[in-house]
XYZ file of N, CA, C and O in Angstrom:
832
model
N -9.146 -13.937 20.341
C -8.444 -13.563 19.126
C -7.046 -14.176 19.087
O -6.586 -14.666 18.050
N -6.372 -14.161 20.227
C -5.037 -14.742 20.311
C -5.099 -16.250 20.113
O -4.263 -16.841 19.409
N -6.099 -16.894 20.713
C -6.252 -18.340 20.550
C -6.548 -18.692 19.091
O -6.063 -19.705 18.576
N -7.338 -17.860 18.429
C -7.653 -18.096 17.016
C -6.401 -17.967 16.165
O -6.154 -18.774 15.260
N -5.590 -16.948 16.435
C -4.345 -16.767 15.700
C -3.393 -17.931 15.949
O -2.707 -18.402 15.034
N -3.371 -18.421 17.185
C -2.513 -19.565 17.516
C -2.978 -20.817 16.775
O -2.161 -21.654 16.366
N -4.305 -20.953 16.589
C -4.834 -22.103 15.854
C -4.358 -22.093 14.408
O -4.049 -23.135 13.827
N -4.272 -20.897 13.810
C -3.743 -20.776 12.453
C -2.258 -21.124 12.438
O -1.783 -21.854 11.561
N -1.536 -20.613 13.410
C -0.102 -20.881 13.509
C 0.170 -22.373 13.623
O 1.115 -22.900 13.019
N -0.674 -23.084 14.396
C -0.480 -24.514 14.649
C -1.096 -25.393 13.563
O -1.037 -26.622 13.658
N -1.719 -24.784 12.557
C -2.312 -25.556 11.477
C -3.684 -26.123 11.778
O -4.212 -26.933 11.020
N -4.284 -25.692 12.881
C -5.615 -26.171 13.250
C -6.716 -25.390 12.538
O -7.871 -25.799 12.534
N -6.377 -24.251 11.975
C -7.326 -23.413 11.230
C -6.596 -22.792 10.051
O -5.362 -22.672 10.056
N -7.365 -22.404 9.040
C -6.777 -21.805 7.842
C -6.831 -20.288 7.854
O -6.099 -19.626 7.126
N -7.721 -19.708 8.651
C -7.879 -18.251 8.675
C -8.522 -17.824 9.983
O -9.076 -18.651 10.717
N -8.452 -16.544 10.262
C -9.075 -15.962 11.448
C -10.116 -14.947 11.008
O -9.827 -14.077 10.180
N -11.315 -15.063 11.525
C -12.368 -14.069 11.319
C -12.638 -13.389 12.648
O -12.818 -14.060 13.660
N -12.665 -12.064 12.641
C -12.855 -11.348 13.892
C -13.664 -10.076 13.688
O -13.513 -9.399 12.675
N -14.529 -9.802 14.655
C -15.262 -8.536 14.671
C -14.666 -7.604 15.725
O -15.254 -6.590 16.084
N -13.485 -7.961 16.206
C -12.849 -7.190 17.265
C -11.998 -6.044 16.758
O -12.078 -5.643 15.597
N -11.149 -5.548 17.624
C -10.299 -4.402 17.331
C -9.319 -4.725 16.212
O -8.616 -5.734 16.259
N -9.258 -3.856 15.202
C -8.392 -4.099 14.049
C -6.920 -4.115 14.444
O -6.146 -4.954 13.971
N -6.533 -3.216 15.327
C -5.144 -3.168 15.770
C -4.731 -4.433 16.498
O -3.621 -4.943 16.306
N -5.641 -4.955 17.329
C -5.347 -6.191 18.056
C -5.235 -7.368 17.091
O -4.367 -8.239 17.247
N -6.103 -7.405 16.077
C -6.044 -8.474 15.080
C -4.732 -8.399 14.303
O -4.089 -9.418 14.028
N -4.336 -7.192 13.950
C -3.088 -6.994 13.221
C -1.903 -7.462 14.058
O -1.002 -8.145 13.564
N -1.912 -7.121 15.336
C -0.824 -7.524 16.225
C -0.778 -9.039 16.383
O 0.300 -9.648 16.381
N -1.952 -9.667 16.507
C -2.004 -11.121 16.633
C -1.453 -11.792 15.383
O -0.702 -12.780 15.474
N -1.816 -11.276 14.236
C -1.307 -11.838 12.995
C 0.196 -11.662 12.869
O 0.908 -12.579 12.441
N 0.677 -10.504 13.275
C 2.096 -10.177 13.122
C 2.968 -10.984 14.085
O 3.970 -11.588 13.686
N 2.582 -11.019 15.361
C 3.438 -11.623 16.374
C 3.206 -13.117 16.571
O 4.106 -13.829 17.033
N 2.010 -13.602 16.253
C 1.707 -15.023 16.475
C 1.779 -15.822 15.180
O 2.522 -16.798 15.075
N 1.015 -15.395 14.165
C 1.036 -16.116 12.893
C 2.355 -15.887 12.172
O 2.961 -16.805 11.620
N 2.820 -14.645 12.191
C 4.078 -14.308 11.544
C 3.884 -13.808 10.124
O 2.818 -13.944 9.532
N 4.936 -13.226 9.583
C 4.878 -12.641 8.245
C 5.210 -13.672 7.175
O 5.918 -14.641 7.421
N 4.688 -13.446 5.974
C 5.101 -14.223 4.816
C 6.551 -13.858 4.511
O 6.969 -12.718 4.682
N 7.319 -14.821 4.046
C 8.721 -14.591 3.731
C 8.859 -13.455 2.720
O 8.129 -13.389 1.739
N 9.791 -12.555 2.989
C 10.100 -11.390 2.142
C 9.035 -10.299 2.180
O 9.073 -9.375 1.369
N 8.076 -10.400 3.096
C 7.086 -9.337 3.289
C 7.450 -8.593 4.566
O 7.414 -9.158 5.659
N 7.828 -7.319 4.434
C 8.315 -6.547 5.572
C 7.211 -6.130 6.533
O 7.390 -6.154 7.747
N 6.086 -5.718 5.978
C 4.987 -5.226 6.823
C 3.660 -5.794 6.360
O 3.414 -5.908 5.156
N 2.796 -6.141 7.309
C 1.447 -6.596 6.929
C 0.625 -5.427 6.414
O 0.935 -4.264 6.691
N -0.399 -5.729 5.657
C -1.274 -4.690 5.131
C -2.735 -5.065 5.302
O -3.091 -6.244 5.265
N -3.565 -4.072 5.508
C -5.012 -4.291 5.562
C -5.583 -4.141 4.158
O -5.287 -3.176 3.462
N -6.401 -5.095 3.753
C -6.975 -5.078 2.416
C -8.475 -5.295 2.486
O -8.970 -6.014 3.351
N -9.186 -4.682 1.576
C -10.625 -4.897 1.456
C -10.991 -4.928 -0.021
O -10.337 -4.283 -0.841
N -12.006 -5.710 -0.340
C -12.542 -5.706 -1.697
C -13.654 -4.672 -1.749
O -14.693 -4.839 -1.114
N -13.413 -3.602 -2.465
C -14.344 -2.479 -2.531
C -15.197 -2.586 -3.795
O -14.795 -3.210 -4.777
N -16.371 -1.977 -3.791
C -17.304 -2.136 -4.906
C -16.958 -1.282 -6.125
O -16.324 -0.237 -6.018
N -17.360 -1.768 -7.279
C -17.302 -0.997 -8.516
C -18.697 -0.983 -9.129
O -19.560 -1.780 -8.759
N -18.906 -0.084 -10.072
C -20.227 0.063 -10.673
C -20.661 -1.203 -11.388
O -21.842 -1.566 -11.389
N -19.699 -1.926 -11.981
C -20.058 -3.149 -12.699
C -20.227 -4.355 -11.790
O -20.529 -5.459 -12.245
N -20.027 -4.165 -10.483
C -20.242 -5.242 -9.518
C -19.069 -6.173 -9.311
O -19.130 -7.070 -8.468
N -17.981 -5.989 -10.054
C -16.833 -6.897 -9.940
C -15.955 -6.569 -8.735
O -15.349 -7.457 -8.149
N -15.838 -5.309 -8.382
C -15.046 -4.894 -7.237
C -13.552 -4.838 -7.522
O -13.076 -5.272 -8.569
N -12.808 -4.288 -6.566
C -11.354 -4.237 -6.652
C -10.771 -4.351 -5.251
O -11.395 -3.980 -4.264
N -9.562 -4.904 -5.181
C -8.865 -5.066 -3.904
C -7.938 -3.886 -3.692
O -7.198 -3.497 -4.602
N -7.968 -3.339 -2.488
C -7.133 -2.167 -2.202
C -6.379 -2.366 -0.903
O -6.938 -2.831 0.089
N -5.088 -2.033 -0.909
C -4.258 -2.087 0.281
C -3.047 -1.171 0.099
O -2.683 -0.893 -1.045
N -2.563 -0.609 1.174
C -2.888 -0.789 2.562
C -4.009 0.182 2.935
O -4.032 1.312 2.477
N -4.898 -0.263 3.823
C -6.017 0.576 4.236
C -5.859 1.118 5.648
O -6.827 1.554 6.253
N -4.640 1.098 6.158
C -4.421 1.725 7.455
C -3.576 0.953 8.435
O -3.434 1.374 9.585
N -3.000 -0.164 8.018
C -2.136 -0.900 8.933
C -0.872 -0.102 9.241
O -0.315 -0.188 10.332
N -0.417 0.681 8.253
C 0.799 1.478 8.409
C 0.549 2.897 7.924
O 0.090 3.089 6.801
N 0.842 3.869 8.770
C 0.642 5.267 8.373
C 1.648 5.691 7.317
O 1.354 6.535 6.470
N 2.836 5.111 7.362
C 3.879 5.450 6.399
C 4.421 4.175 5.771
O 4.561 3.153 6.429
N 4.720 4.256 4.485
C 5.261 3.109 3.773
C 6.397 3.534 2.863
O 6.484 4.695 2.461
N 7.253 2.580 2.522
C 8.294 2.819 1.528
C 7.803 2.288 0.183
O 6.794 1.578 0.107
N 8.539 2.595 -0.855
C 8.187 2.100 -2.183
C 8.251 0.575 -2.224
O 7.446 -0.074 -2.910
N 9.177 -0.001 -1.484
C 9.289 -1.462 -1.442
C 8.063 -2.085 -0.774
O 7.626 -3.165 -1.163
N 7.513 -1.414 0.224
C 6.278 -1.907 0.847
C 5.138 -1.924 -0.171
O 4.368 -2.889 -0.242
N 5.025 -0.864 -0.957
C 3.959 -0.795 -1.957
C 4.137 -1.890 -3.014
O 3.157 -2.467 -3.484
N 5.365 -2.171 -3.362
C 5.649 -3.259 -4.306
C 5.196 -4.590 -3.718
O 4.576 -5.422 -4.397
N 5.478 -4.800 -2.435
C 5.061 -6.030 -1.773
C 3.538 -6.123 -1.681
O 2.963 -7.210 -1.841
N 2.888 -4.994 -1.446
C 1.416 -4.990 -1.404
C 0.844 -5.385 -2.756
O -0.179 -6.073 -2.836
N 1.495 -4.945 -3.824
C 1.037 -5.300 -5.159
C 1.125 -6.807 -5.380
O 0.224 -7.420 -5.968
N 2.197 -7.410 -4.888
C 2.361 -8.858 -5.014
C 1.292 -9.589 -4.204
O 0.659 -10.534 -4.681
N 1.072 -9.139 -2.964
C 0.057 -9.756 -2.106
C -1.340 -9.614 -2.706
O -2.113 -10.578 -2.773
N -1.680 -8.398 -3.127
C -3.002 -8.142 -3.684
C -3.242 -8.909 -4.966
O -4.337 -9.438 -5.202
N -2.217 -8.993 -5.806
C -2.344 -9.720 -7.061
C -2.541 -11.211 -6.805
O -3.355 -11.874 -7.468
N -1.814 -11.743 -5.834
C -1.964 -13.160 -5.478
C -3.381 -13.438 -4.972
O -4.000 -14.444 -5.347
N -3.894 -12.545 -4.124
C -5.239 -12.715 -3.590
C -6.280 -12.635 -4.700
O -7.190 -13.473 -4.783
N -6.155 -11.634 -5.569
C -7.129 -11.458 -6.650
C -7.146 -12.672 -7.580
O -8.205 -13.090 -8.062
N -5.979 -13.255 -7.803
C -5.888 -14.398 -8.718
C -6.388 -15.677 -8.075
O -7.171 -16.430 -8.676
N -5.964 -15.954 -6.848
C -6.241 -17.242 -6.225
C -7.526 -17.287 -5.420
O -8.060 -18.375 -5.192
N -8.026 -16.143 -4.983
C -9.270 -16.119 -4.212
C -10.431 -15.621 -5.063
O -11.514 -16.210 -5.057
N -10.210 -14.569 -5.830
C -11.282 -13.999 -6.637
C -11.327 -14.561 -8.053
O -12.257 -14.281 -8.794
N -10.334 -15.351 -8.422
C -10.352 -16.032 -9.708
C -10.071 -15.161 -10.910
O -10.500 -15.480 -12.021
N -9.332 -14.065 -10.735
C -8.977 -13.184 -11.850
C -7.658 -13.668 -12.445
O -6.638 -13.737 -11.747
N -7.648 -13.999 -13.710
C -6.484 -14.627 -14.337
C -5.244 -13.741 -14.283
O -4.188 -14.163 -13.814
N -5.347 -12.522 -14.769
C -4.223 -11.590 -14.753
C -4.680 -10.277 -14.116
O -5.051 -9.330 -14.814
N -4.682 -10.209 -12.797
C -5.192 -9.007 -12.114
C -4.435 -7.748 -12.539
O -3.207 -7.728 -12.560
N -5.198 -6.718 -12.883
C -4.592 -5.430 -13.243
C -4.230 -4.679 -11.966
O -5.094 -4.433 -11.130
N -2.982 -4.329 -11.830
C -2.499 -3.646 -10.631
C -2.294 -2.165 -10.944
O -1.593 -1.815 -11.895
N -2.915 -1.315 -10.142
C -2.767 0.124 -10.316
C -2.174 0.775 -9.078
O -2.403 0.309 -7.956
N -1.413 1.821 -9.272
C -0.826 2.595 -8.172
C -1.648 3.862 -7.986
O -1.749 4.676 -8.909
N -2.234 4.032 -6.821
C -3.055 5.219 -6.556
C -2.170 6.458 -6.538
O -1.180 6.526 -5.810
N -2.538 7.445 -7.361
C -1.709 8.639 -7.491
C -2.603 9.836 -7.806
O -3.815 9.693 -7.993
N -1.997 11.010 -7.888
C -2.760 12.230 -8.181
C -2.791 12.537 -9.672
O -3.084 13.650 -10.079
N -2.497 11.555 -10.483
C -2.551 11.687 -11.930
C -2.147 10.375 -12.562
O -1.499 9.538 -11.922
N -2.523 10.170 -13.803
C -2.233 8.897 -14.457
C -0.872 8.875 -15.151
O -0.370 7.797 -15.483
N -0.270 10.035 -15.364
C 1.025 10.078 -16.030
C 2.103 9.447 -15.155
O 2.082 9.556 -13.929
N 3.074 8.795 -15.796
C 4.136 8.110 -15.056
C 5.011 9.085 -14.270
O 5.681 8.693 -13.313
N 5.020 10.344 -14.658
C 5.853 11.348 -13.997
C 5.160 11.990 -12.799
O 5.765 12.800 -12.092
N 3.919 11.640 -12.535
C 3.150 12.261 -11.465
C 3.552 11.711 -10.097
O 4.084 10.611 -9.975
N 3.258 12.493 -9.065
C 3.399 12.025 -7.698
C 4.647 12.498 -6.984
O 5.551 13.105 -7.573
N 4.688 12.181 -5.696
C 5.841 12.516 -4.871
C 6.927 11.448 -5.052
O 6.741 10.481 -5.788
N 8.091 11.610 -4.402
C 9.169 10.633 -4.566
C 8.751 9.193 -4.243
O 9.221 8.252 -4.913
N 7.896 9.012 -3.241
C 7.437 7.664 -2.891
C 6.692 7.027 -4.058
O 6.966 5.877 -4.438
N 5.743 7.760 -4.637
C 4.953 7.234 -5.749
C 5.824 6.992 -6.987
O 5.655 5.984 -7.683
N 6.767 7.869 -7.260
C 7.628 7.707 -8.438
C 8.534 6.480 -8.305
O 8.714 5.721 -9.263
N 9.081 6.278 -7.111
C 9.929 5.110 -6.895
C 9.107 3.830 -6.965
O 9.542 2.831 -7.550
N 7.912 3.869 -6.378
C 7.042 2.694 -6.415
C 6.634 2.368 -7.848
O 6.568 1.198 -8.236
N 6.376 3.392 -8.626
C 6.008 3.188 -10.034
C 7.110 2.423 -10.771
O 6.834 1.472 -11.515
N 8.363 2.833 -10.563
C 9.475 2.179 -11.237
C 9.599 0.708 -10.820
O 9.868 -0.166 -11.658
N 9.398 0.433 -9.527
C 9.485 -0.947 -9.034
C 8.381 -1.818 -9.624
O 8.618 -2.958 -10.039
N 7.171 -1.275 -9.676
C 6.034 -2.043 -10.199
C 6.177 -2.279 -11.701
O 5.877 -3.358 -12.199
N 6.628 -1.252 -12.409
C 6.787 -1.371 -13.858
C 7.870 -2.376 -14.218
O 7.810 -3.020 -15.278
N 8.873 -2.522 -13.354
C 9.986 -3.420 -13.637
C 9.682 -4.873 -13.280
O 10.416 -5.775 -13.689
N 8.613 -5.111 -12.520
C 8.262 -6.471 -12.090
C 7.394 -7.132 -13.157
O 6.199 -6.840 -13.275
N 7.989 -8.047 -13.917
C 7.270 -8.685 -15.018
C 6.220 -9.688 -14.540
O 5.380 -10.130 -15.328
N 6.257 -10.047 -13.268
C 5.251 -10.975 -12.742
C 3.917 -10.283 -12.473
O 2.904 -10.939 -12.253
N 3.919 -8.943 -12.499
C 2.710 -8.168 -12.229
C 2.128 -7.612 -13.524
O 2.871 -7.224 -14.430
N 0.823 -7.542 -13.586
C 0.136 -6.905 -14.711
C -0.133 -5.453 -14.329
O -1.255 -5.059 -14.047
N 0.947 -4.672 -14.305
C 0.870 -3.289 -13.840
C 0.307 -2.391 -14.934
O 0.830 -2.351 -16.051
N -0.764 -1.657 -14.606
C -1.432 -0.806 -15.592
C -1.116 0.673 -15.387
O -1.670 1.534 -16.066
N -0.231 0.983 -14.421
C 0.184 2.362 -14.214
C -0.557 3.050 -13.073
O -1.195 2.413 -12.232
N -0.456 4.363 -13.059
C -1.119 5.162 -12.034
C -2.628 5.213 -12.258
O -3.091 5.245 -13.402
N -3.371 5.238 -11.166
C -4.825 5.396 -11.242
C -5.236 6.491 -10.269
O -4.587 6.713 -9.246
N -6.306 7.194 -10.600
C -6.803 8.271 -9.743
C -7.997 7.797 -8.919
O -8.742 6.897 -9.337
N -8.190 8.421 -7.769
C -9.244 8.013 -6.851
C -10.629 8.120 -7.484
O -11.511 7.294 -7.209
N -10.840 9.093 -8.352
C -12.154 9.286 -8.959
C -12.540 8.144 -9.902
O -13.711 7.979 -10.250
N -11.556 7.358 -10.344
C -11.816 6.275 -11.292
C -11.926 4.911 -10.638
O -12.163 3.915 -11.327
N -11.722 4.837 -9.336
C -11.668 3.540 -8.658
C -12.952 2.734 -8.836
O -12.907 1.533 -9.122
N -14.089 3.375 -8.682
C -15.352 2.642 -8.755
C -15.779 2.341 -10.183
O -16.777 1.659 -10.406
N -15.020 2.820 -11.152
C -15.275 2.480 -12.554
C -14.535 1.209 -12.968
O -14.587 0.805 -14.128
N -13.816 0.593 -12.012
C -13.133 -0.655 -12.302
C -11.859 -0.483 -13.096
O -11.517 -1.332 -13.927
N -11.115 0.592 -12.839
C -9.905 0.880 -13.604
C -8.789 -0.128 -13.313
O -7.870 -0.305 -14.106
N -8.870 -0.821 -12.165
C -7.861 -1.823 -11.804
C -8.514 -2.868 -10.903
O -9.532 -2.603 -10.259
N -7.915 -4.051 -10.874
C -8.396 -5.120 -9.994
C -7.740 -5.047 -8.623
O -8.315 -5.489 -7.626
N -6.536 -4.507 -8.580
C -5.787 -4.322 -7.335
C -5.234 -2.908 -7.326
O -4.604 -2.479 -8.299
N -5.456 -2.189 -6.249
C -4.949 -0.821 -6.120
C -4.071 -0.762 -4.876
O -4.489 -1.158 -3.787
N -2.842 -0.277 -5.042
C -1.911 -0.200 -3.920
C -1.636 1.256 -3.569
O -1.581 2.127 -4.441
N -1.464 1.486 -2.278
C -1.164 2.824 -1.782
C -0.624 2.707 -0.367
O -0.637 1.613 0.226
N -0.140 3.802 0.189
C 0.310 3.785 1.578
C -0.897 3.767 2.500
O -2.018 4.114 2.112
N -0.685 3.347 3.748
C -1.789 3.178 4.678
C -2.541 4.448 5.011
O -3.763 4.427 5.179
N -1.852 5.570 5.099
C -2.507 6.843 5.413
C -3.484 7.222 4.305
O -4.652 7.524 4.550
N -3.000 7.192 3.062
C -3.841 7.554 1.921
C -4.971 6.557 1.741
O -6.118 6.940 1.494
N -4.653 5.268 1.873
C -5.668 4.237 1.698
C -6.798 4.356 2.694
O -7.973 4.224 2.343
N -6.467 4.636 3.947
C -7.494 4.783 4.973
C -8.356 6.006 4.714
O -9.578 5.969 4.889
N -7.733 7.101 4.255
C -8.485 8.320 3.944
C -9.448 8.084 2.781
O -10.608 8.515 2.823
N -8.984 7.387 1.733
C -9.842 7.091 0.589
C -10.985 6.165 0.994
O -12.137 6.364 0.602
N -10.676 5.153 1.796
C -11.694 4.221 2.277
C -12.816 4.957 3.007
O -14.004 4.745 2.739
N -12.442 5.844 3.930
C -13.449 6.559 4.716
C -14.201 7.581 3.869
O -15.386 7.856 4.129
N -13.544 8.139 2.852
C -14.228 9.068 1.955
C -15.303 8.333 1.150
O -16.426 8.827 0.985
N -14.958 7.135 0.649
C -15.941 6.334 -0.097
C -17.088 5.925 0.815
O -18.266 6.013 0.449
N -16.733 5.482 2.007
C -17.744 5.046 2.966
C -18.687 6.193 3.329
O -19.912 6.030 3.347
N -18.109 7.371 3.620
C -18.927 8.520 3.985
C -19.815 8.986 2.844
O -20.974 9.364 3.066
N -19.291 8.950 1.623
C -20.081 9.330 0.448
C -21.263 8.384 0.261
O -22.388 8.814 -0.006
N -21.002 7.079 0.409
C -22.070 6.096 0.246
C -23.170 6.311 1.286
O -24.361 6.295 0.962
N -22.771 6.504 2.543
C -23.760 6.716 3.592
C -24.522 8.018 3.373
O -25.728 8.105 3.631
N -23.809 9.051 2.890
C -24.461 10.324 2.622
C -25.500 10.218 1.520
O -26.611 10.768 1.624
N -25.169 9.499 0.435
C -26.100 9.320 -0.674
C -27.332 8.543 -0.227
O -28.472 8.893 -0.567
N -27.117 7.474 0.550
C -28.248 6.687 1.047
C -29.131 7.535 1.961
O -30.358 7.433 1.934
N -28.488 8.404 2.766
C -29.253 9.284 3.643
C -30.062 10.307 2.864
O -31.228 10.578 3.184
N -29.463 10.885 1.829
C -30.178 11.843 0.983
C -31.360 11.188 0.281
O -32.440 11.781 0.160
N -31.155 9.963 -0.188
C -32.225 9.233 -0.864
C -33.381 8.963 0.093
O -34.556 9.150 -0.260
N -33.048 8.564 1.304
C -34.089 8.304 2.303
C -34.854 9.572 2.643
O -36.096 9.559 2.724
N -34.128 10.680 2.831
C -34.782 11.949 3.157
C -35.678 12.424 2.026
O -36.758 12.997 2.258
N -35.221 12.186 0.773
C -36.025 12.592 -0.378
C -37.330 11.822 -0.437
O -38.384 12.362 -0.797
N -37.281 10.543 -0.058
C -38.493 9.714 -0.067
C -39.429 10.115 1.065
O -40.634 10.312 0.865
N -38.862 10.252 2.271
C -39.680 10.575 3.444
C -40.314 11.954 3.307
O -41.484 12.158 3.661
N -39.547 12.917 2.773
C -40.064 14.278 2.679
C -40.674 14.620 1.342
O -41.046 15.769 1.100
N -40.821 13.629 0.474
C -41.310 13.898 -0.873
C -42.798 13.754 -1.058
O -43.287 13.860 -2.192
N -43.511 13.470 -0.003
C -44.958 13.356 -0.113
C -45.423 11.991 -0.618
O -44.650 11.041 -0.738
N -46.673 11.912 -0.945
C -47.306 10.662 -1.333
C -46.695 10.069 -2.599
O -46.469 8.851 -2.685
N -46.420 10.909 -3.597
C -45.887 10.409 -4.864
C -44.510 9.767 -4.664
O -44.203 8.715 -5.250
N -43.675 10.398 -3.817
C -42.344 9.845 -3.550
C -42.450 8.513 -2.817
O -41.726 7.565 -3.117
N -43.375 8.447 -1.858
C -43.549 7.203 -1.095
C -44.101 6.094 -1.989
O -43.716 4.922 -1.858
N -45.000 6.447 -2.899
C -45.547 5.455 -3.823
C -44.443 4.934 -4.752
O -44.358 3.723 -5.008
N -43.618 5.848 -5.231
C -42.506 5.437 -6.085
C -41.534 4.544 -5.338
O -41.038 3.548 -5.883
N -41.272 4.875 -4.071
C -40.373 4.052 -3.265
C -40.959 2.663 -3.036
O -40.236 1.667 -3.038
N -42.282 2.607 -2.860
C -42.939 1.308 -2.663
C -42.789 0.429 -3.903
O -42.501 -0.765 -3.813
N -42.944 1.030 -5.065
C -42.827 0.266 -6.311
C -41.386 -0.172 -6.569
O -41.152 -1.181 -7.251
N -40.437 0.588 -6.031
C -39.025 0.288 -6.259
C -38.355 -0.345 -5.043
O -37.127 -0.463 -5.001
N -39.148 -0.796 -4.068
C -38.566 -1.234 -2.798
C -37.589 -2.396 -2.963
O -36.543 -2.445 -2.307
N -37.883 -3.344 -3.853
C -36.962 -4.467 -4.060
C -35.652 -3.998 -4.664
O -34.566 -4.459 -4.291
N -35.731 -3.060 -5.620
C -34.520 -2.519 -6.237
C -33.710 -1.710 -5.232
O -32.480 -1.802 -5.201
N -34.403 -0.920 -4.406
C -33.708 -0.112 -3.410
C -33.064 -0.986 -2.345
O -31.960 -0.693 -1.881
N -33.728 -2.059 -1.977
C -33.165 -2.977 -0.996
C -31.911 -3.650 -1.563
O -30.915 -3.818 -0.869
N -31.963 -4.017 -2.837
C -30.794 -4.611 -3.483
C -29.641 -3.638 -3.557
O -28.481 -4.011 -3.373
N -29.964 -2.357 -3.825
C -28.929 -1.322 -3.874
C -28.253 -1.178 -2.525
O -27.023 -1.106 -2.429
N -29.041 -1.186 -1.466
C -28.487 -1.041 -0.123
C -27.617 -2.235 0.232
O -26.534 -2.093 0.785
N -28.075 -3.431 -0.102
C -27.339 -4.643 0.263
C -26.042 -4.793 -0.512
O -25.112 -5.452 -0.050
N -25.977 -4.207 -1.709
C -24.760 -4.332 -2.517
C -23.929 -3.060 -2.508
O -22.972 -2.938 -3.247
N -24.267 -2.130 -1.670
C -23.602 -0.831 -1.671
C -22.277 -0.879 -0.933
O -21.914 -1.849 -0.270
N -21.543 0.207 -1.039
C -20.264 0.332 -0.360
C -20.421 0.170 1.144
O -19.541 -0.354 1.816
N -21.554 0.600 1.694
C -21.764 0.517 3.131
C -21.625 -0.917 3.604
O -21.070 -1.198 4.662
N -22.146 -1.859 2.817
C -22.061 -3.258 3.181
C -20.681 -3.825 2.877
O -20.101 -4.549 3.675
N -20.127 -3.523 1.707
C -18.890 -4.147 1.268
C -17.679 -3.664 2.036
O -16.663 -4.350 2.110
N -17.752 -2.512 2.640
C -16.605 -1.991 3.366
C -16.410 -2.666 4.710
O -15.401 -2.457 5.376
N -17.366 -3.488 5.136
C -17.276 -4.102 6.445
C -16.183 -5.161 6.519
O -15.623 -5.417 7.583
N -15.885 -5.844 5.412
C -14.916 -6.947 5.432
C -13.532 -6.447 5.063
O -13.325 -5.902 4.002
N -12.583 -6.636 5.968
C -11.207 -6.244 5.711
C -10.299 -7.419 6.062
O -10.555 -8.141 7.005
N -9.241 -7.556 5.315
C -8.326 -8.664 5.498
C -6.980 -8.147 5.945
O -6.520 -7.094 5.522
N -6.354 -8.913 6.816
C -4.993 -8.599 7.238
C -4.068 -9.571 6.535
O -4.097 -10.770 6.813
N -3.268 -9.054 5.589
C -2.326 -9.885 4.858
C -0.956 -9.753 5.487
O -0.325 -8.702 5.441
N -0.492 -10.838 6.121
C 0.790 -10.824 6.812
C 1.762 -11.792 6.134
O 2.887 -11.913 6.520
C-alpha cells in the first residue's frame, strides 16, 4: 500500500486501489501523497445508489469523527469536482445532510456550514437534505461530518442486507409457489442483487 501511494506521489501511477485497511490507506494518502492545496482534511467518499440508478456521492464517510463547517465546505468542493469530472454531471447538486430541509434547522455546525455553502457561487447548493430522501436522488453530492456519514452509510448497508435476507427467507419458506415465482424472476432478482446497495457500498474513495 505504501509503495502504491509512493508511485502516485512520484507520478508513476494516477490512483491507488486497495482492499486493505481503510485507516492505513487514509494514512498513506495523507502522509505520502499529501493533501490538495487548501484542503485541511481528507475525506472518504462513496457513490451510493438511488432508485433511478444514477447514484449520489457522499462524504465524509468516516475519515474524521469530528469536522468543522469549513471542512464540510471543502468536502462540497471535492465532491462537486468529482461528480462533474468523473461522473460527468454538468452542475452537480450539492446538499447538506441535516435533520430538516429548512435553512434554520440543525446544530451550530450545520447552520454555519449552510451559510458557507450558500455563499459559494461556484457550487450548485440545493440546501439541506434529509436522510430519508437520499435514495430518491435529492442531490448529486451530499456532505456531512464523518461520524454522521459513517452511521448513515452503515444504516443503508444494514437495511439493504436485511431486505435481501427477508426476500430470500420469504422465497425459501414460501413453498412451491414462492419457489416457482422466484425461478421465473431469477434474472430480475439477480440484477437487483448486483445493482443493490450491498454491491455499491464496497467502493470508497479517499479524497486528499
